Short mmCIF file of C-alpha atoms in Angstrom, two decimals:
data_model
loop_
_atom_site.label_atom_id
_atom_site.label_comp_id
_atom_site.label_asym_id
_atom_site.label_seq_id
_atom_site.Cartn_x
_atom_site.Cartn_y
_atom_site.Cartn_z
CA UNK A 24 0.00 0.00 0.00
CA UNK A 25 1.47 3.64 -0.81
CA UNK A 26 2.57 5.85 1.76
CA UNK A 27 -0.43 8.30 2.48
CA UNK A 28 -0.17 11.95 4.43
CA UNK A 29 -3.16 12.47 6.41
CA UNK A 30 -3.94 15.62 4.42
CA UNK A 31 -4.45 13.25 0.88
CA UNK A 32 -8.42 12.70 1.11
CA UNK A 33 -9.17 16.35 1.43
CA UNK A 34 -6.48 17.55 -0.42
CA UNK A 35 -6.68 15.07 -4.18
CA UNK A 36 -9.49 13.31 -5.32
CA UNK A 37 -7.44 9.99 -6.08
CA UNK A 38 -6.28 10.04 -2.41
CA UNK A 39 -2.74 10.76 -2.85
CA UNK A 40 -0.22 12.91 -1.41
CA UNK A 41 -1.17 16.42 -2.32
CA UNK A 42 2.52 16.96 -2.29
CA UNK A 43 3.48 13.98 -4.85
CA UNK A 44 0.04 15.11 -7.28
CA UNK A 45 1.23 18.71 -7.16
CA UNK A 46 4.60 17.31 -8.78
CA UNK A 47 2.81 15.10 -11.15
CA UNK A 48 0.68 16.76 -12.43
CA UNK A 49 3.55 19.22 -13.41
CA UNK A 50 5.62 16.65 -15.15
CA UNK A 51 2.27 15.66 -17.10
CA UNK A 52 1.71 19.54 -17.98
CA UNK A 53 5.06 19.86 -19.85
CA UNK A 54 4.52 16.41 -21.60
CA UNK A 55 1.39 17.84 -22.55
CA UNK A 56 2.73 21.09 -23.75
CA UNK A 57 5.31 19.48 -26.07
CA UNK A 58 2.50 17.12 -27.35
CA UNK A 59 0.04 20.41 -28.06
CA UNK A 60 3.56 21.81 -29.55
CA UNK A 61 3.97 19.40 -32.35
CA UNK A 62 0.34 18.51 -32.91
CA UNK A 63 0.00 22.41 -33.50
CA UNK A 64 2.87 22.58 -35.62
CA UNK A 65 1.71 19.29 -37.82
CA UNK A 66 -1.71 20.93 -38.47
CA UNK A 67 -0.32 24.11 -39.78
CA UNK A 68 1.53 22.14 -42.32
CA UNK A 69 -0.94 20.02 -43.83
CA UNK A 70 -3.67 21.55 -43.23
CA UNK A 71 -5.47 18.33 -41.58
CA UNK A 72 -8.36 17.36 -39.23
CA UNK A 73 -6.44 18.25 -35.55
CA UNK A 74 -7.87 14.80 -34.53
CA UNK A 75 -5.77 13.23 -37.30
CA UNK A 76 -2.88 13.35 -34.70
CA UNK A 77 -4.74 12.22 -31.63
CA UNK A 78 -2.91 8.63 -31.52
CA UNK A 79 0.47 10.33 -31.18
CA UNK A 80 -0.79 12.34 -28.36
CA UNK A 81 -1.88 8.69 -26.88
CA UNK A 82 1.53 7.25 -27.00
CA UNK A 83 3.57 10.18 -25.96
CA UNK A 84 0.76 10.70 -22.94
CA UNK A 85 1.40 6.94 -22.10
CA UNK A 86 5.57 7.37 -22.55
CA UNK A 87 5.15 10.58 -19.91
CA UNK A 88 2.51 8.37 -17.47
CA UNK A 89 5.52 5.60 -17.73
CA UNK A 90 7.94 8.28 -16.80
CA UNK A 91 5.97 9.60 -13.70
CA UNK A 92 5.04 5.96 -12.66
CA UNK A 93 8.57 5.25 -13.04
CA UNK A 94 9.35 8.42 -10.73
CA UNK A 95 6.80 7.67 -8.11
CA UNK A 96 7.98 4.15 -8.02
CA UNK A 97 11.39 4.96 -7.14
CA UNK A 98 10.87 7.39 -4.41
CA UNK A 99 8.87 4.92 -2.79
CA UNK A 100 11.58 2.63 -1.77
CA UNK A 101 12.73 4.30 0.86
CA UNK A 102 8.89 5.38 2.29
CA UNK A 103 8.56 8.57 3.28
CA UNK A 104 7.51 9.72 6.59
CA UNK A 105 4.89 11.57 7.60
CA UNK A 106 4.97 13.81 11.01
CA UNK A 107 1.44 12.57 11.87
CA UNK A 108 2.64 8.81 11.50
CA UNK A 109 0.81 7.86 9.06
CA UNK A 110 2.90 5.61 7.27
CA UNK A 111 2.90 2.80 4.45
CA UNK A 112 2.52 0.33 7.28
CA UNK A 113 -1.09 2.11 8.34
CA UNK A 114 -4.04 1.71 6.83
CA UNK A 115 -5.41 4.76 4.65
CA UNK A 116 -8.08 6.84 6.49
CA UNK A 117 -10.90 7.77 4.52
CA UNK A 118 -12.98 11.45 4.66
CA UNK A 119 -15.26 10.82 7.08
CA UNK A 120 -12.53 9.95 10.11
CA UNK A 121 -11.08 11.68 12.48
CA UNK A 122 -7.74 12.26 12.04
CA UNK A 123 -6.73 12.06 15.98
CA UNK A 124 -8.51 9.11 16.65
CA UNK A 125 -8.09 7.34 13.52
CA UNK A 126 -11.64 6.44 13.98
CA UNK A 127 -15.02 7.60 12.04
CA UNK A 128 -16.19 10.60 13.48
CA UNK A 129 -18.51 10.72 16.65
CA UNK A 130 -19.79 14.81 17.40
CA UNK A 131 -17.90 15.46 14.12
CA UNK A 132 -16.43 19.46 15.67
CA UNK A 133 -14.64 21.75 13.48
CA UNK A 134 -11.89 24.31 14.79
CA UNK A 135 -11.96 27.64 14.07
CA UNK A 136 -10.62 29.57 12.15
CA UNK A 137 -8.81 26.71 10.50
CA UNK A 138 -11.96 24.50 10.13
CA UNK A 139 -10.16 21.27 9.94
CA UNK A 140 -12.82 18.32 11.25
CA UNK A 141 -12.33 16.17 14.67
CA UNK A 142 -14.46 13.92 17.01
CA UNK A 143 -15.18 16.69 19.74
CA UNK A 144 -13.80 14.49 22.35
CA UNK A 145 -10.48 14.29 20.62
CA UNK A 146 -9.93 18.18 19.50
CA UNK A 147 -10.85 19.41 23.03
CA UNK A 148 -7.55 18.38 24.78
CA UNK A 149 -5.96 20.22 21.74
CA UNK A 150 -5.33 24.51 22.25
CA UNK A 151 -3.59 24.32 18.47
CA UNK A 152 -5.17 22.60 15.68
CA UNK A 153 -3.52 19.10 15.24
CA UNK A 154 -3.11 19.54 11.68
CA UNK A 155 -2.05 22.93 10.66
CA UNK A 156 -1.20 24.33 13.74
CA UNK A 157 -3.32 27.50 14.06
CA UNK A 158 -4.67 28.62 17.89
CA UNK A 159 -8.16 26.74 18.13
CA UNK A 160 -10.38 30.15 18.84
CA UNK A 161 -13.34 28.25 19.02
CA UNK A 162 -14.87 24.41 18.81
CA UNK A 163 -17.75 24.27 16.73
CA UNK A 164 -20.19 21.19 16.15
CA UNK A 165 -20.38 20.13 12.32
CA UNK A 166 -24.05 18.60 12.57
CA UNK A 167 -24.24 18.34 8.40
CA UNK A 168 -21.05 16.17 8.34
CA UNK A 169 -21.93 14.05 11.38
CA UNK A 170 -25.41 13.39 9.37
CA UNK A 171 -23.18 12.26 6.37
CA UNK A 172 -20.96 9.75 8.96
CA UNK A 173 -24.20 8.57 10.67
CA UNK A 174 -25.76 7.61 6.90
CA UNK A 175 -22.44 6.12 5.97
CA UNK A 176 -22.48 4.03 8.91
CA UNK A 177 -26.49 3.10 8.76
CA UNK A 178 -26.02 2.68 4.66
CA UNK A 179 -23.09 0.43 4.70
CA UNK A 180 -21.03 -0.58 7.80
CA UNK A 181 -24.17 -2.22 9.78
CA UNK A 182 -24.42 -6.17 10.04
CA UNK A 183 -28.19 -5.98 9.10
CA UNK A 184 -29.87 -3.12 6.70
CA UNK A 185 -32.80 -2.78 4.92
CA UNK A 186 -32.69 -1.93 1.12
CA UNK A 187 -34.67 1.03 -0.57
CA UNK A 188 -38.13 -1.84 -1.90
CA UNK A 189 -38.03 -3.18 1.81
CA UNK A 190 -35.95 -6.30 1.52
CA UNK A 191 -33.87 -7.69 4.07
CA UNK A 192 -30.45 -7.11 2.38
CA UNK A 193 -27.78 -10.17 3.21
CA UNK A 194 -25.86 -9.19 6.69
CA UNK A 195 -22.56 -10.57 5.49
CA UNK A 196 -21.46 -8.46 2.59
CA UNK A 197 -18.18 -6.33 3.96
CA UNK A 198 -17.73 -2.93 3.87
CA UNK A 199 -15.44 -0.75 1.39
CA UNK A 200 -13.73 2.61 3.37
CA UNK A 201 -10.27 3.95 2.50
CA UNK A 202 -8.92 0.84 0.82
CA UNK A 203 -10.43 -1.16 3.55
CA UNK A 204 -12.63 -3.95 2.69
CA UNK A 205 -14.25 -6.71 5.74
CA UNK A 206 -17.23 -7.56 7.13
CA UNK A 207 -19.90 -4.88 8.61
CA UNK A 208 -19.69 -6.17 11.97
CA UNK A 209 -15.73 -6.30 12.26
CA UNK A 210 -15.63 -2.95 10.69
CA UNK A 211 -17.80 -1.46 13.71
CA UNK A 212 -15.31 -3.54 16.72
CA UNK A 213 -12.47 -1.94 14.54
CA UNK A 214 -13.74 1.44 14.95
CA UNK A 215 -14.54 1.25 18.54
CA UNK A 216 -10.81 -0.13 19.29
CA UNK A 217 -9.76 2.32 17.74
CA UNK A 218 -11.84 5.24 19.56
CA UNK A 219 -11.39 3.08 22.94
CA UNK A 220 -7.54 3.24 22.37
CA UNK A 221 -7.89 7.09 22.04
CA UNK A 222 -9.87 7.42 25.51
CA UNK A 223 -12.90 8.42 22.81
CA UNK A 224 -15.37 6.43 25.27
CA UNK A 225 -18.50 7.70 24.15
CA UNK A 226 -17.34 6.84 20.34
CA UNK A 227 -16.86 3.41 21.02
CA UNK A 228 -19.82 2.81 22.82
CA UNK A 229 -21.76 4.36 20.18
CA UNK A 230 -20.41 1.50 17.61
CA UNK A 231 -20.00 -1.45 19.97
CA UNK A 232 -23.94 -0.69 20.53
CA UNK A 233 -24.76 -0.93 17.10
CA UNK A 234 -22.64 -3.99 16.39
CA UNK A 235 -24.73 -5.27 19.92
CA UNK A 236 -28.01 -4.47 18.42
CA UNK A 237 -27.27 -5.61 14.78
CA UNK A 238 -25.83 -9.33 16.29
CA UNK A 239 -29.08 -9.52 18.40
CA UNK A 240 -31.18 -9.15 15.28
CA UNK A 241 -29.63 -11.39 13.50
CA UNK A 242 -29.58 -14.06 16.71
CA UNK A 243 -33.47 -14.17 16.07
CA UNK A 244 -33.73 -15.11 12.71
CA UNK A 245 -30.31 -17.26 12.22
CA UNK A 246 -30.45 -21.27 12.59
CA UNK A 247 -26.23 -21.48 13.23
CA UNK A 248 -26.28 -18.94 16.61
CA UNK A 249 -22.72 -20.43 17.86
CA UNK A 250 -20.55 -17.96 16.23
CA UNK A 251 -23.26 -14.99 16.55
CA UNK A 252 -22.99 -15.97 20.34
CA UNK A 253 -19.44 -15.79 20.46
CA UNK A 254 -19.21 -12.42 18.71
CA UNK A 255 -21.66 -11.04 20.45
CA UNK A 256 -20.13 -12.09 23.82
CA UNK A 257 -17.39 -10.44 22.89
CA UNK A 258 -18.80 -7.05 22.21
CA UNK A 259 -20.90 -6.78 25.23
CA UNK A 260 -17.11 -7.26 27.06
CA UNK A 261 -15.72 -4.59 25.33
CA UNK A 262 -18.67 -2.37 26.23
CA UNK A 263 -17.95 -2.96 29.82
CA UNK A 264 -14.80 -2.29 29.41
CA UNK A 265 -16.21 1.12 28.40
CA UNK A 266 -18.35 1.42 31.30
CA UNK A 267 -15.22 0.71 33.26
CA UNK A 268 -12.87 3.19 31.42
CA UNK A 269 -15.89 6.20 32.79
CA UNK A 270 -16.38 4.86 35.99
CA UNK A 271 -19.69 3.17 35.71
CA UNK A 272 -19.15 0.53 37.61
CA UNK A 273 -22.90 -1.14 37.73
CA UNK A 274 -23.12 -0.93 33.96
CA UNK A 275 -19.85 -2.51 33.58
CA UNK A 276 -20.63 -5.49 35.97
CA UNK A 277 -24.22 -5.65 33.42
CA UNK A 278 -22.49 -6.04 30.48
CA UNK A 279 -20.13 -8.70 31.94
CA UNK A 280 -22.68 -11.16 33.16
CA UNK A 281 -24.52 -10.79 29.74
CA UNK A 282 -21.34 -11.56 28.08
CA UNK A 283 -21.13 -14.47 30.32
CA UNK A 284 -24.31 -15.34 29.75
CA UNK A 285 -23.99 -16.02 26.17
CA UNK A 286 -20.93 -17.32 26.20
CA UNK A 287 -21.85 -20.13 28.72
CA UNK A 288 -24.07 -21.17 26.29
CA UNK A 289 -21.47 -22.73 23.75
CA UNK A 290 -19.44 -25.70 24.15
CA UNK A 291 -15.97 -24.45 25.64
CA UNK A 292 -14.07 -25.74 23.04
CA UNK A 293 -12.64 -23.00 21.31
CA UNK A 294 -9.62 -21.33 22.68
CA UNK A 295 -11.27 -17.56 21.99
CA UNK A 296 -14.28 -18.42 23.61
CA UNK A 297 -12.94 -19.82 26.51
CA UNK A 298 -10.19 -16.62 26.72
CA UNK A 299 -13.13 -14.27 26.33
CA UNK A 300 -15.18 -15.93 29.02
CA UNK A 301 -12.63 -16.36 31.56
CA UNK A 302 -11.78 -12.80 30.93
CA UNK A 303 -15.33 -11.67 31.44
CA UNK A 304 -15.88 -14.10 34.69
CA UNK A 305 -12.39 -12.33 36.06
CA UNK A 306 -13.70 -8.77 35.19
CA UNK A 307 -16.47 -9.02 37.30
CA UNK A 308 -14.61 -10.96 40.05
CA UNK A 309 -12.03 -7.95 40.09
CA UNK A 310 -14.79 -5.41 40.26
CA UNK A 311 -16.37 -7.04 43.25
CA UNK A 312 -12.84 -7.65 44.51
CA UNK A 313 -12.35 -3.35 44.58
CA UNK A 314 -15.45 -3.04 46.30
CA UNK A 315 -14.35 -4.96 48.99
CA UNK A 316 -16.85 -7.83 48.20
CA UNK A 317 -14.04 -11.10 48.02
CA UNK A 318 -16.26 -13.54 48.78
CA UNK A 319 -18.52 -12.61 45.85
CA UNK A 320 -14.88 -11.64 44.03
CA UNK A 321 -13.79 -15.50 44.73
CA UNK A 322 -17.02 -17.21 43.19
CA UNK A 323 -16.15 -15.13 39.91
CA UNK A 324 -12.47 -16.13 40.40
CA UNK A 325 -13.04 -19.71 40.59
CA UNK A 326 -15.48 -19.82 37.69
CA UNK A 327 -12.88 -18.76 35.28
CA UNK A 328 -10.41 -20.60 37.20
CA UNK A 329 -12.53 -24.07 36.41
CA UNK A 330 -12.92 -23.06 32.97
CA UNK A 331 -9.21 -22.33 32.27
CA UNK A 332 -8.09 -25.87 33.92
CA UNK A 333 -11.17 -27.68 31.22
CA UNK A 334 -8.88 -26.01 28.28
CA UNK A 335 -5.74 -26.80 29.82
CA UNK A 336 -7.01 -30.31 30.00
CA UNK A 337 -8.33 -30.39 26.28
CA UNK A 338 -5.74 -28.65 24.26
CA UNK A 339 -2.76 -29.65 26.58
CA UNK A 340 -0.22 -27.62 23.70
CA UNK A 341 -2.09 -24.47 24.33
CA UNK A 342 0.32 -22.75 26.11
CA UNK A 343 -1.24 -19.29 26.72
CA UNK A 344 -3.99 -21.21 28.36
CA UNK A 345 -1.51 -22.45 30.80
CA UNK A 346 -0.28 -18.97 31.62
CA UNK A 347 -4.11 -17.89 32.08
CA UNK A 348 -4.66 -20.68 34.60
CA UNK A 349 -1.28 -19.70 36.83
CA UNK A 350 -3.19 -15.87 36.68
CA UNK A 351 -6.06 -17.74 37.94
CA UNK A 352 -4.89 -19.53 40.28
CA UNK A 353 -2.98 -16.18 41.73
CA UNK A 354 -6.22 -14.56 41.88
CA UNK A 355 -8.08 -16.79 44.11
CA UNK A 356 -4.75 -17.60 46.30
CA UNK A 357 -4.83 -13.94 46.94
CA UNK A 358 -8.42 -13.89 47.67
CA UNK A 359 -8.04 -16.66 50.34
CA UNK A 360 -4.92 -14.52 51.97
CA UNK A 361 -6.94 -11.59 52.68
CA UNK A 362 -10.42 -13.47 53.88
CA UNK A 363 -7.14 -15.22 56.19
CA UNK A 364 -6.65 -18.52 54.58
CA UNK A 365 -2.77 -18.64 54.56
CA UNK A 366 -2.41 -21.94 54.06
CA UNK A 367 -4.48 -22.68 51.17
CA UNK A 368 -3.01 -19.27 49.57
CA UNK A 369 0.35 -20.73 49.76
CA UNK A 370 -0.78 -24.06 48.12
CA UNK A 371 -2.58 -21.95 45.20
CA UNK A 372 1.16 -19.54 44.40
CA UNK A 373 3.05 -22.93 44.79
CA UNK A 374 0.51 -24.50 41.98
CA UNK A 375 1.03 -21.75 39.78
CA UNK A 376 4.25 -21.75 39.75
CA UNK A 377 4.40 -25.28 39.04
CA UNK A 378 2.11 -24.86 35.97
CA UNK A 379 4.35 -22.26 34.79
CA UNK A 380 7.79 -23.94 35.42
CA UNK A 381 6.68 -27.04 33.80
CA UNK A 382 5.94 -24.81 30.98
CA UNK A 383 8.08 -25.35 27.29
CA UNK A 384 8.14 -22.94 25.12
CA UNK A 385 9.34 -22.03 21.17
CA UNK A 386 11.18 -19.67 19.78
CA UNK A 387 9.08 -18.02 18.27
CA UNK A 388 6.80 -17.48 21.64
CA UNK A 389 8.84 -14.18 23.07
CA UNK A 390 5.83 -12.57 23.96
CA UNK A 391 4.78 -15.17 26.27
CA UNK A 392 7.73 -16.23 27.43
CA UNK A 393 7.81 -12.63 28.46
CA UNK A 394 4.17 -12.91 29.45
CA UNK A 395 5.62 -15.35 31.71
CA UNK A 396 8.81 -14.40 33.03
CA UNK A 397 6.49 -11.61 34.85
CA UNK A 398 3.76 -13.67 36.54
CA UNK A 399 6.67 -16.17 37.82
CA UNK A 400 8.66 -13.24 39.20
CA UNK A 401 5.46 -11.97 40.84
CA UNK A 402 4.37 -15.11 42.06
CA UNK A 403 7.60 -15.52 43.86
CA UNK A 404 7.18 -12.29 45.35
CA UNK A 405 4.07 -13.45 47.05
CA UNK A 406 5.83 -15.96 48.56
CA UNK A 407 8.80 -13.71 49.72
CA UNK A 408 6.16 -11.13 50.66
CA UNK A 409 2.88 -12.47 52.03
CA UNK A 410 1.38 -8.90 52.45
CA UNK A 411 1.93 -7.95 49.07
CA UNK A 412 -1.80 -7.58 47.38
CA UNK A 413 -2.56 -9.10 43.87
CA UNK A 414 -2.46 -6.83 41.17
CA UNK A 415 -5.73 -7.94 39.09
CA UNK A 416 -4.89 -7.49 35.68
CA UNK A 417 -7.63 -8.26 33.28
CA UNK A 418 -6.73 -11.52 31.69
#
């Protein structure tokens, strides 16, 4: 994919960098010139139709195209940079996103005087505009362009839409945005993550909600609900990791158990189902464990803990799974410290660190050999240190 400056959309129609257009279209003006030139010059002679020289025009047009290509081409080996970060490694952000968040607009805000187009959430930590660098005077809501992003996102990026006669228009067909092409419903998660990563809450709830609602419909009316079950599971986690991000603690702990919920329904045989469950059950067991409610906190704790040891047991080469269940195990040894069982505490650090010693790893596994380098050093350190609390990582 070429290198694209995050100016390109607004800036050229074909997308590319206003910079790199400017020059070629330059280089095509002079090979025009000297075309227009002799064509001139050849119809003064003869006296001929000036269309009788249109196919040299052609192939000199296509020699100068070859020549610019060729131009383009070269400079692209060593990729340029640009300031924002937007490099060849990123994937090319169409008109309707923002350019902080990376994400479709949500409140679409313009600054003045510059005018340049933002989420509101993201331009507000700004005082000078992100892009050109002008003093932001004033924030200003851009309700026409939202309209356009909402349509966009009704029109084409939703699981389940409705065409103009009435008909129920197939849910799977993907969605096409800035050289982007994949399925409605991933599109939405993508957007969110993005927005989430950006601390755009609102944003992300906005199109994890959607997604939500769209997976529902389609749960009614679908005969094969495993994989709609799975993703929609899923999405209610992310939206309480949302509600967690704000502060909301009691919509948070909602969206867990539904996630739960429809999780529990499938067989626990997949390895991203039973991560995403075990990461929901230990959400909610770490909320309860920061309100000071461990007993409730351990219930949620063992859960995941039982469901972790079933995938241990049935993909034995899984080895992530193994460093979930050490985690697990961690988390209800702590528990059982500070409701003053000692003893069984110890037992659960010792088992972890068993599961984790025992544990071989490839090569090419440097993540989670890092991964797990860090719980065994911690677990150690709650052996060393009995009063040293459990930090309760989501995992």
């Amino acid at each position: 994919m070429s290198s694209v400056c995050p100016f390109a959309k607004a800036a050229c129609a074909d997308g590319g960098c206003p910079v790199k257009h400017e020059k070629q279209s330059r280089q095509q003006a002079e090979c025009d010139d000297k075309v227009d030139t002799k064509s001139n010059d050849s119809a003064s002679v003869d006296g001929g139709c000036p269309m009788k020289h249109e196919g040299n025009y052609n192939r000199h047009k296509a020699e100068c195209d070859d020549k610019v290509d060729t131009k383009s081409n070269d400079s692209a080996v060593v990729s340029p940079k640009c300031p924002f970060g937007y490099d060849s490694h990123t994937f090319k952000l169409g008109p309707l996103s923002c350019m902080i968040c990376q994400a479709l607009l949500y409140q679409s805000s313009k600054c003045l005087p510059c005018s340049h187009k933002f989420c509101k959430v993201c331009i507000s930590r700004f005082k000078d505009c992100p892009l050109c660098g002008a003093d932001i005077e004033k924030i200003e809501p851009d309700t026409e362009l939202q309209v356009t992003v909402d349509r966009f996102i009704n029109g084409h990026a939703r699981i389940k839409r409705v065409s103009a006669d009435g008909q129920e228009v197939d849910g799977k067909k993907n969605v096409i945005y800035g050289d982007v092409s994949m399925e409605r419903g991933a599109f939405l998660v993508q957007q969110a993550m993005r927005a989430f990563r950006a601390q755009n809450i609102e944003s992300a709830k906005s199109r994890l909600s959607l997604c939500a609602e769209d997976i529902r419909e389609q749960l009614q009316t679908s005969d094969d609900t495993s994989d709609l079950c799975l993703q929609l599971g899923a999405v209610l986690g992310m939206l309480g990791d949302c509600c967690r991000a704000i502060g909301d603690t009691g919509s948070a702990v909602t969206y867990y158990e539904e996630s739960v919920e429809f999780l529990s329904k499938l067989p626990a045989k997949d390895l991203e189902l039973v991560h995403t469950l075990s990461v929901s059950l230990n959400k909610i067991g770490d909320l309860s464990y920061y309100d000071g409610d461990l007993e409730s906190a351990k219930i949620y704790y063992i859960r995941s803990l039982d469901v972790r040891r079933n995938a241990v047991k049935e993909h034995s080469n899984a080895s992530s799974q193994v460093v979930d269940l050490a985690v697990s195990l961690a988390k209800v040894a702590d528990v059982d410290r500070n409701l003053g069982n000692e003893d069984v505490a110890i037992d659960g650090f010792q088992e972890a660190i068993k599961c984790l010693e025992s544990l071989k790893l490839d090569s090419n596994e440097a993540g989670l050999e890092q991964r797990c380098h860090s719980v065994l050093d911690f677990l150690h350190s709650q052996l060393a240190d009995k009063q040293t609390p459990v930090s309760n990582s989501s995992v």
